[in-house]
Structure formats: structure tokens, C-alpha cells
Amino acid sequence: MGASKAQKAVLAGIVEEMFDDAGNWLGVE
């Protein structure tokens, strides 16, 4: 269960980063 928790944390970080990049690309702060 600990591994899946860590996996979710990593995935959440990647998704957050993707939204960050998409926002920058769209010119949204």
C-alpha cells in the first residue's frame, strides 16, 4: 500500500507539473 501511495504522489506531481506547463503555454498565470 505504501508503494501505491508513493506512486499516487509521483503521479500527482507529474500532473501538477503538466498543468503548470500547459498554463504557461497558454499564457495563464
Coordinates of N, CA and C in Angstrom, one line a residue:
M1 N 0.8 -1.2 0.0 CA 0.0 0.0 0.0 C 0.9 1.3 0.0
G2 N 2.0 1.2 0.7 CA 2.9 2.3 0.7 C 3.4 2.7 -0.7
A3 N 3.7 1.6 -1.5 CA 4.2 1.9 -2.8 C 3.1 2.6 -3.7
S4 N 1.9 2.2 -3.6 CA 0.8 2.8 -4.4 C 0.6 4.3 -3.9
K5 N 0.8 4.5 -2.6 CA 0.7 5.9 -2.1 C 1.8 6.7 -2.7
A6 N 3.0 6.2 -2.7 CA 4.1 7.0 -3.3 C 3.8 7.2 -4.8
Q7 N 3.3 6.1 -5.4 CA 3.0 6.2 -6.9 C 2.0 7.4 -7.1
K8 N 1.0 7.4 -6.3 CA 0.0 8.5 -6.5 C 0.6 9.8 -6.3
A9 N 1.5 10.0 -5.3 CA 2.2 11.2 -5.0 C 3.0 11.6 -6.2
V10 N 3.7 10.7 -6.8 CA 4.5 11.0 -8.0 C 3.6 11.4 -9.2
L11 N 2.5 10.6 -9.4 CA 1.6 10.9 -10.5 C 1.0 12.3 -10.3
A12 N 0.6 12.6 -9.0 CA 0.0 13.9 -8.7 C 1.0 15.0 -9.1
G13 N 2.3 14.8 -8.7 CA 3.3 15.8 -9.0 C 3.5 16.0 -10.5
I14 N 3.5 14.9 -11.3 CA 3.6 15.0 -12.7 C 2.4 15.7 -13.3
V15 N 1.2 15.4 -12.9 CA 0.0 16.0 -13.4 C 0.0 17.5 -13.1
E16 N 0.5 17.8 -11.9 CA 0.5 19.3 -11.5 C 1.5 20.0 -12.4
E17 N 2.6 19.3 -12.6 CA 3.7 20.0 -13.5 C 3.1 20.2 -14.9
M18 N 2.4 19.2 -15.4 CA 1.8 19.2 -16.7 C 0.9 20.4 -16.8
F19 N 0.0 20.6 -15.8 CA -0.9 21.7 -15.8 C -0.2 23.0 -15.7
D20 N 0.9 23.0 -15.0 CA 1.8 24.2 -14.9 C 2.3 24.6 -16.2
D21 N 2.8 23.6 -16.9 CA 3.4 23.8 -18.3 C 2.3 24.3 -19.2
A22 N 1.2 23.6 -19.2 CA 0.1 24.0 -20.1 C -0.4 25.4 -19.8
G23 N -0.4 25.8 -18.5 CA -0.8 27.1 -18.2 C 0.1 28.2 -18.7
N24 N 1.4 27.9 -18.6 CA 2.5 28.8 -19.1 C 2.3 28.9 -20.6
W25 N 2.1 27.7 -21.2 CA 2.0 27.7 -22.7 C 0.8 28.5 -23.2
L26 N -0.3 28.5 -22.4 CA -1.5 29.2 -22.7 C -1.4 30.7 -22.3
G27 N -0.4 31.0 -21.5 CA -0.2 32.4 -21.0 C -1.1 32.6 -19.8
V28 N -1.5 31.5 -19.1 CA -2.3 31.7 -17.9 C -1.4 31.6 -16.7
E29 N -1.5 32.5 -15.8 CA -0.6 32.5 -14.6 C -1.3 31.7 -13.5

